[in-house]
Structures are given as C-alpha cells and as structure tokens.
C-alpha cells in the first residue's frame, strides 16, 4: 500500500504558529504545558488534581444522558460501558476532542479528530498501564452558528438543511431534527451503503433534537473503540463551574489573560485566532436565544430589554447557571474543570486559539492540557496514484501553487524541449562540406549552396516539429499534473475540509474508520497520504 508523509510546513496548509508548535519552537514553551510526547504525560499525570465530587457529578450526568437515549442496550456497546465504569475510578483520566454538531458528521476531518483522540488514549494506556485513559467527545451543543453546521459536501454537491423556523442565535443542539429526513431521501437516490443510510435515518427520526441525534450517530460509529460522548449543556456541570464563571465575569480574568497573550503573539508576527471580549459568556434568554452579556453600569443582555443590577445578575447566575454559556475562550476552561483531562486534540485553528489561553487558565488555577494537532490524511484513489507515480514528481510538490508546481515539473524533465544544439552541429557540417567543394571546383559552389540551403530549411522545420511534439506531450502531462493536484487539494485546500464520511464508505463505516485508525500516529504530526 502506498503511504507517504509530508511535514506540515511543506503543505502550505497550516498557520505559522501551528508549524512552530509542531516543530517545538522553544519560544512557545511558556504558552503550553509541554510539547506532546509520552514523556510529557508523566509529569502531567503526576500533577493532575481532580476532585472526587466533580468525578461523581460527571458520572451521574453521563449515566443519565446515556440512559435517556437508550444507547447501551444490546451487543457492541461493551467498550463504552467499560469506559463509563472506569471514569468512576480515581486513576482514570480523559483525553478529549470537541466539535460542532455538523449534520451527517460534516467535513471528514471531524472523523480524524475523533480517531486521533481514541488512538491517544490507547497509546497512553500502553505507556502508563497503571492508569486508565478514556477518549471523550465533547459536543458543542450550545454553539449557535447554524450556518456552519447545516450543510455538507458530497460527490461535488452541497446538501443543505433549510430549517423551517427562525433559528438565528439559538443553540443548535436544542433544535428539532425536522427536515433532515428530506436529505435522507435525497441520499437514497445515490449509491450509498445501506448501513450508513440506516444509521443516519435512525438518528434523525428517532431523536427529538440535534444534540441527541448527533450523540447517537457518533456512538454507533465509534462504540467499538469505547468513545464516551458528553453533552455539557447541563445544570449539574454548569454548577460545578459556577465560581469560575462568577469570578471571570466580575474580574474579567479571561479578558486580561488572553489579551496579553494575543498581544505577545501579534508582536511575534503570528496571526491571532480569537480576540477576547470583556465578558466571555452568553446568556440563554427565555426565547431560547444565546445572546452576549454587556456590562456598563448594569448587566444587559444583547438584543433584548433584559437588564440586571449586579446583585440581580449574581442571583440569576447562582439560581440558573445553565443560562450562562461559555464562549470560545471560556469553553476550554469549562471542559478542563469538569473532566479529569490530560490532552485536547484539535485542528490547526483550534490549536492556534488554545495557545492564547494558558495565562487565563493559570489565573483561574485550572490545569492546562497537552495540545495535540489531530492527524490529517490525503486519500488517493488508484487512478490518481498511477498518474502520480508516472509523473515522477515527489508528492510534497503538489501542495505548491499551480505556477510553482509547473515550474518544478518542467525542471525535472529529463529531455530538452529544443534541438538547437544538434541543428547548429548539422549546419556546421554543411558549411564544412561547402568549403571543401570550393577548394575542389569553385564552379559548383552555387549549385551546392542551393542544395545545402534546401537541407537547412528542412532541418529548421524539423526543429519546429520537435518542439510541437514535446509541447503536445508536455500539455498531456501538465493536464495530468493539475488533475492530481486538484484531487489532493481541491481548490487549494486539503480534501478533508470538503469531503464527507459518506463518500469514503464502501460497505460499512467501521471498515473505513478502522483503516484510518490503523494509520493514525498521534506523535507524528505529518500529513499522511494514503492509497485507498
């Protein structure tokens, strides 16, 4: 099987901050707990404190959520049941990834994130068998950006979920799944494995909201690997985080810490991924909308007439912590408080904004996890692989822009596209013959000049014909060259950002997931190019 690894910096797909992190730039050491390696975890495990009370609440929440969805009955759920039991033990830690609730699993890299998380738990179990490590998928059920999750791409077409009601500003996890059955009917007209269709149809028709349906989908995709899925939008977990929320809002802890780090990164010429607000929480209104909290003299809820005095605001926070929703900056803190977590697995954008957060974590005395860049894959079909091998250009060159790729290809061609040197040599030979004729019989020179010029004209036409042949062959090769590039990085981006799981499954989704699992290396951050 063809397998080729490309360092991130040669793909031109990653921000410089992430490339420097992967390459262990010591200047980034103050922003992290340690660069990812088995050795790093020894200290992280030794220093990770997690209260038995929080562990108990977490397990009660998970048991309640799984019981309500009825996901653990029947065969095939043993690993999840085992991991849920292990989470009750004091020597059990988690490694975590999170994502939005993209319909039909969204872009393919979401699958890679989950598999990387599973593989990290397995690797840590090998290195530290005296502890238990459970992979956790944190569902971003409170996210309200419907336009980011309501579509996916498949076979060159975009499938969209036109929600029947106004959804602007509402947490997407609470939305009804109404209307998704229309997409399922569209998919039935395509050549899609029945196992996948059944999985999606059951999830979107048997569960009343998008959060529960998404849990069902990922549970069935990854239950054999023991993935535990958490919906963090619960009063019990929010209450554990209550004191952090209160202090953060009153003292602007996150704002101060992240702002300082962002300024340092900007001064170092890095692009800053997120900018903090003075209050990094939303409020869930009576209408179910997730609105910003604005503090001037009082506390006002954006896009509403709701205004709280500080006393009323703190009372509301104490009585209804579930109304307060962390944003992109405080959500990671919420996650690390409620989980016995050691690592976060994310994509390039996520790693970039996590690198802004450590100072805020330190101010709250919250442990900062090890950051792992998820594995990335480029999947190559047999036809494109043949083109790739025939063209003979090292694979990393296909990540260049088209102009640079063409130049690199022409530079490595073994044949010269012109025969000027050969023609000059022939013409010199004719001139030598003509000189000899002149010494033998000058009366014949005119006749021989005519004959030699005719031959020179013919040879000149041969030069043009040769150039045409080379150009025609080169055009064919360039056509193949650009087709290969487009298959590897469609529209200049890694295909994992636009492709969907459905397009990769031939019989059963577990076959594809197992294939990716076998080739995932959590301590190698290269982009892996695989024949499929």
PDB file of C-alpha atoms in Angstrom, residues 102-250:
ATOM      1  CA  UNK A 102     -22.420  19.264  11.810  1.00  0.00           C
ATOM      2  CA  UNK A 103     -25.193  17.314  10.133  1.00  0.00           C
ATOM      3  CA  UNK A 104     -24.213  13.897   8.730  1.00  0.00           C
ATOM      4  CA  UNK A 105     -20.821  14.311  10.522  1.00  0.00           C
ATOM      5  CA  UNK A 106     -19.816  17.312   8.360  1.00  0.00           C
ATOM      6  CA  UNK A 107     -16.263  17.541   6.977  1.00  0.00           C
ATOM      7  CA  UNK A 108     -14.114  14.418   7.024  1.00  0.00           C
ATOM      8  CA  UNK A 109     -11.570  15.903   9.407  1.00  0.00           C
ATOM      9  CA  UNK A 110     -14.124  15.545  12.230  1.00  0.00           C
ATOM     10  CA  UNK A 111     -13.733  11.781  11.929  1.00  0.00           C
ATOM     11  CA  UNK A 112      -9.945  12.197  12.020  1.00  0.00           C
ATOM     12  CA  UNK A 113     -10.219  14.243  15.234  1.00  0.00           C
ATOM     13  CA  UNK A 114     -12.150  11.518  16.988  1.00  0.00           C
ATOM     14  CA  UNK A 115      -9.850   8.739  15.758  1.00  0.00           C
ATOM     15  CA  UNK A 116      -6.775  10.700  16.889  1.00  0.00           C
ATOM     16  CA  UNK A 117      -8.352  11.036  20.342  1.00  0.00           C
ATOM     17  CA  UNK A 118      -9.036   7.311  20.518  1.00  0.00           C
ATOM     18  CA  UNK A 119      -5.502   6.470  19.432  1.00  0.00           C
ATOM     19  CA  UNK A 120      -4.010   8.825  22.019  1.00  0.00           C
ATOM     20  CA  UNK A 121      -5.961   7.073  24.804  1.00  0.00           C
ATOM     21  CA  UNK A 122      -4.636   3.741  23.518  1.00  0.00           C
ATOM     22  CA  UNK A 123      -1.040   4.984  23.368  1.00  0.00           C
ATOM     23  CA  UNK A 124      -1.170   6.387  26.896  1.00  0.00           C
ATOM     24  CA  UNK A 125      -2.581   3.075  28.149  1.00  0.00           C
ATOM     25  CA  UNK A 126       0.473   1.313  26.684  1.00  0.00           C
ATOM     26  CA  UNK A 127       2.911   3.739  28.284  1.00  0.00           C
ATOM     27  CA  UNK A 128       1.165   4.035  31.652  1.00  0.00           C
ATOM     28  CA  UNK A 129      -0.787   0.796  32.282  1.00  0.00           C
ATOM     29  CA  UNK A 130      -1.248   1.657  35.967  1.00  0.00           C
ATOM     30  CA  UNK A 131      -3.727   4.339  34.868  1.00  0.00           C
ATOM     31  CA  UNK A 132      -6.845   4.319  32.703  1.00  0.00           C
ATOM     32  CA  UNK A 133      -7.404   6.670  29.767  1.00  0.00           C
ATOM     33  CA  UNK A 134     -10.812   7.291  28.244  1.00  0.00           C
ATOM     34  CA  UNK A 135     -11.432   9.114  24.929  1.00  0.00           C
ATOM     35  CA  UNK A 136     -14.160  11.754  25.269  1.00  0.00           C
ATOM     36  CA  UNK A 137     -16.043  13.646  22.553  1.00  0.00           C
ATOM     37  CA  UNK A 138     -17.284  16.992  23.878  1.00  0.00           C
ATOM     38  CA  UNK A 139     -20.283  18.074  21.806  1.00  0.00           C
ATOM     39  CA  UNK A 140     -20.581  21.815  21.245  1.00  0.00           C
ATOM     40  CA  UNK A 141     -24.341  21.668  21.755  1.00  0.00           C
ATOM     41  CA  UNK A 142     -24.581  25.321  22.813  1.00  0.00           C
ATOM     42  CA  UNK A 143     -22.965  26.745  19.689  1.00  0.00           C
ATOM     43  CA  UNK A 144     -25.464  28.939  17.828  1.00  0.00           C
ATOM     44  CA  UNK A 145     -23.849  29.276  14.391  1.00  0.00           C
ATOM     45  CA  UNK A 146     -26.425  27.354  12.366  1.00  0.00           C
ATOM     46  CA  UNK A 147     -24.859  28.287   9.027  1.00  0.00           C
ATOM     47  CA  UNK A 148     -21.682  26.399   9.931  1.00  0.00           C
ATOM     48  CA  UNK A 149     -23.402  23.088  10.711  1.00  0.00           C
ATOM     49  CA  UNK A 150     -26.399  22.983   8.341  1.00  0.00           C
ATOM     50  CA  UNK A 151     -24.677  21.527   5.254  1.00  0.00           C
ATOM     51  CA  UNK A 152     -22.106  19.048   3.975  1.00  0.00           C
ATOM     52  CA  UNK A 153     -20.433  18.325   0.644  1.00  0.00           C
ATOM     53  CA  UNK A 154     -20.691  15.007  -1.189  1.00  0.00           C
ATOM     54  CA  UNK A 155     -19.839  13.992  -4.765  1.00  0.00           C
ATOM     55  CA  UNK A 156     -19.414  17.611  -5.822  1.00  0.00           C
ATOM     56  CA  UNK A 157     -22.798  18.677  -4.441  1.00  0.00           C
ATOM     57  CA  UNK A 158     -23.747  20.642  -1.325  1.00  0.00           C
ATOM     58  CA  UNK A 159     -26.568  19.164   0.754  1.00  0.00           C
ATOM     59  CA  UNK A 160     -28.223  21.785   2.958  1.00  0.00           C
ATOM     60  CA  UNK A 161     -30.760  21.723   5.785  1.00  0.00           C
ATOM     61  CA  UNK A 162     -33.224  24.577   5.245  1.00  0.00           C
ATOM     62  CA  UNK A 163     -34.611  24.792   8.759  1.00  0.00           C
ATOM     63  CA  UNK A 164     -38.337  25.574   8.700  1.00  0.00           C
ATOM     64  CA  UNK A 165     -38.266  28.057  11.617  1.00  0.00           C
ATOM     65  CA  UNK A 166     -36.139  31.042  12.592  1.00  0.00           C
ATOM     66  CA  UNK A 167     -33.010  29.693  14.250  1.00  0.00           C
ATOM     67  CA  UNK A 168     -30.749  32.742  14.449  1.00  0.00           C
ATOM     68  CA  UNK A 169     -28.989  32.833  17.788  1.00  0.00           C
ATOM     69  CA  UNK A 170     -30.395  29.567  19.152  1.00  0.00           C
ATOM     70  CA  UNK A 171     -28.131  26.786  20.476  1.00  0.00           C
ATOM     71  CA  UNK A 172     -28.131  24.243  17.651  1.00  0.00           C
ATOM     72  CA  UNK A 173     -28.203  21.226  19.970  1.00  0.00           C
ATOM     73  CA  UNK A 174     -31.718  22.143  21.047  1.00  0.00           C
ATOM     74  CA  UNK A 175     -33.098  22.327  17.503  1.00  0.00           C
ATOM     75  CA  UNK A 176     -35.592  19.765  16.315  1.00  0.00           C
ATOM     76  CA  UNK A 177     -34.331  17.388  13.613  1.00  0.00           C
ATOM     77  CA  UNK A 178     -37.357  18.236  11.486  1.00  0.00           C
ATOM     78  CA  UNK A 179     -36.425  18.490   7.816  1.00  0.00           C
ATOM     79  CA  UNK A 180     -33.332  16.278   7.885  1.00  0.00           C
ATOM     80  CA  UNK A 181     -35.401  13.386   6.559  1.00  0.00           C
ATOM     81  CA  UNK A 182     -35.559  15.281   3.249  1.00  0.00           C
ATOM     82  CA  UNK A 183     -31.790  14.971   2.890  1.00  0.00           C
ATOM     83  CA  UNK A 184     -32.005  11.266   3.709  1.00  0.00           C
ATOM     84  CA  UNK A 185     -34.494  10.839   0.864  1.00  0.00           C
ATOM     85  CA  UNK A 186     -32.044  12.589  -1.482  1.00  0.00           C
ATOM     86  CA  UNK A 187     -29.255  10.285  -0.356  1.00  0.00           C
ATOM     87  CA  UNK A 188     -31.373   7.219  -1.098  1.00  0.00           C
ATOM     88  CA  UNK A 189     -31.130   8.100  -4.786  1.00  0.00           C
ATOM     89  CA  UNK A 190     -27.335   7.785  -4.641  1.00  0.00           C
ATOM     90  CA  UNK A 191     -25.134   4.728  -4.332  1.00  0.00           C
ATOM     91  CA  UNK A 192     -24.663   4.855  -0.585  1.00  0.00           C
ATOM     92  CA  UNK A 193     -24.223   1.808   1.683  1.00  0.00           C
ATOM     93  CA  UNK A 194     -27.416   0.801   3.427  1.00  0.00           C
ATOM     94  CA  UNK A 195     -25.567   0.611   6.757  1.00  0.00           C
ATOM     95  CA  UNK A 196     -24.867   4.352   6.645  1.00  0.00           C
ATOM     96  CA  UNK A 197     -28.342   5.304   5.498  1.00  0.00           C
ATOM     97  CA  UNK A 198     -29.875   3.318   8.356  1.00  0.00           C
ATOM     98  CA  UNK A 199     -27.507   4.888  10.870  1.00  0.00           C
ATOM     99  CA  UNK A 200     -28.455   8.440   9.861  1.00  0.00           C
ATOM    100  CA  UNK A 201     -32.139   7.673   9.379  1.00  0.00           C
ATOM    101  CA  UNK A 202     -32.461   6.122  12.830  1.00  0.00           C
ATOM    102  CA  UNK A 203     -30.623   9.011  14.478  1.00  0.00           C
ATOM    103  CA  UNK A 204     -32.559  11.819  12.807  1.00  0.00           C
ATOM    104  CA  UNK A 205     -36.006  10.216  13.045  1.00  0.00           C
ATOM    105  CA  UNK A 206     -35.838   8.564  16.482  1.00  0.00           C
ATOM    106  CA  UNK A 207     -34.394  11.511  18.416  1.00  0.00           C
ATOM    107  CA  UNK A 208     -36.173  14.785  19.006  1.00  0.00           C
ATOM    108  CA  UNK A 209     -33.263  17.216  18.853  1.00  0.00           C
ATOM    109  CA  UNK A 210     -29.966  17.592  17.018  1.00  0.00           C
ATOM    110  CA  UNK A 211     -27.817  17.026  20.115  1.00  0.00           C
ATOM    111  CA  UNK A 212     -29.306  13.613  20.896  1.00  0.00           C
ATOM    112  CA  UNK A 213     -29.263  12.603  17.237  1.00  0.00           C
ATOM    113  CA  UNK A 214     -25.581  13.544  16.974  1.00  0.00           C
ATOM    114  CA  UNK A 215     -24.735  11.536  20.084  1.00  0.00           C
ATOM    115  CA  UNK A 216     -26.478   8.544  18.508  1.00  0.00           C
ATOM    116  CA  UNK A 217     -24.503   8.886  15.257  1.00  0.00           C
ATOM    117  CA  UNK A 218     -21.084   9.131  16.866  1.00  0.00           C
ATOM    118  CA  UNK A 219     -21.914   6.430  19.390  1.00  0.00           C
ATOM    119  CA  UNK A 220     -22.735   3.961  16.632  1.00  0.00           C
ATOM    120  CA  UNK A 221     -19.681   4.959  14.598  1.00  0.00           C
ATOM    121  CA  UNK A 222     -17.196   4.691  17.476  1.00  0.00           C
ATOM    122  CA  UNK A 223     -18.693   2.489  20.193  1.00  0.00           C
ATOM    123  CA  UNK A 224     -16.326  -0.403  19.387  1.00  0.00           C
ATOM    124  CA  UNK A 225     -13.471   1.902  20.373  1.00  0.00           C
ATOM    125  CA  UNK A 226     -15.099   2.941  23.666  1.00  0.00           C
ATOM    126  CA  UNK A 227     -15.680   6.602  22.805  1.00  0.00           C
ATOM    127  CA  UNK A 228     -17.598   8.431  25.552  1.00  0.00           C
ATOM    128  CA  UNK A 229     -19.733  11.337  24.348  1.00  0.00           C
ATOM    129  CA  UNK A 230     -20.673  14.212  26.636  1.00  0.00           C
ATOM    130  CA  UNK A 231     -23.353  16.856  26.236  1.00  0.00           C
ATOM    131  CA  UNK A 232     -22.025  19.606  28.529  1.00  0.00           C
ATOM    132  CA  UNK A 233     -25.162  21.782  28.384  1.00  0.00           C
ATOM    133  CA  UNK A 234     -26.419  20.610  31.793  1.00  0.00           C
ATOM    134  CA  UNK A 235     -27.249  22.439  35.058  1.00  0.00           C
ATOM    135  CA  UNK A 236     -25.220  19.953  37.127  1.00  0.00           C
ATOM    136  CA  UNK A 237     -21.960  20.566  35.273  1.00  0.00           C
ATOM    137  CA  UNK A 238     -22.571  24.299  34.937  1.00  0.00           C
ATOM    138  CA  UNK A 239     -22.947  24.492  38.726  1.00  0.00           C
ATOM    139  CA  UNK A 240     -19.512  22.917  39.192  1.00  0.00           C
ATOM    140  CA  UNK A 241     -18.131  25.708  37.012  1.00  0.00           C
ATOM    141  CA  UNK A 242     -20.207  28.394  38.763  1.00  0.00           C
ATOM    142  CA  UNK A 243     -17.459  30.022  40.822  1.00  0.00           C
ATOM    143  CA  UNK A 244     -15.142  30.251  37.827  1.00  0.00           C
ATOM    144  CA  UNK A 245     -17.911  31.851  35.794  1.00  0.00           C
ATOM    145  CA  UNK A 246     -18.684  34.366  38.525  1.00  0.00           C
ATOM    146  CA  UNK A 247     -15.065  35.415  39.022  1.00  0.00           C
ATOM    147  CA  UNK A 248     -14.374  35.574  35.307  1.00  0.00           C
ATOM    148  CA  UNK A 249     -17.296  37.918  34.685  1.00  0.00           C
ATOM    149  CA  UNK A 250     -16.688  40.143  37.712  1.00  0.00           C
TER     150      UNK A 250
END
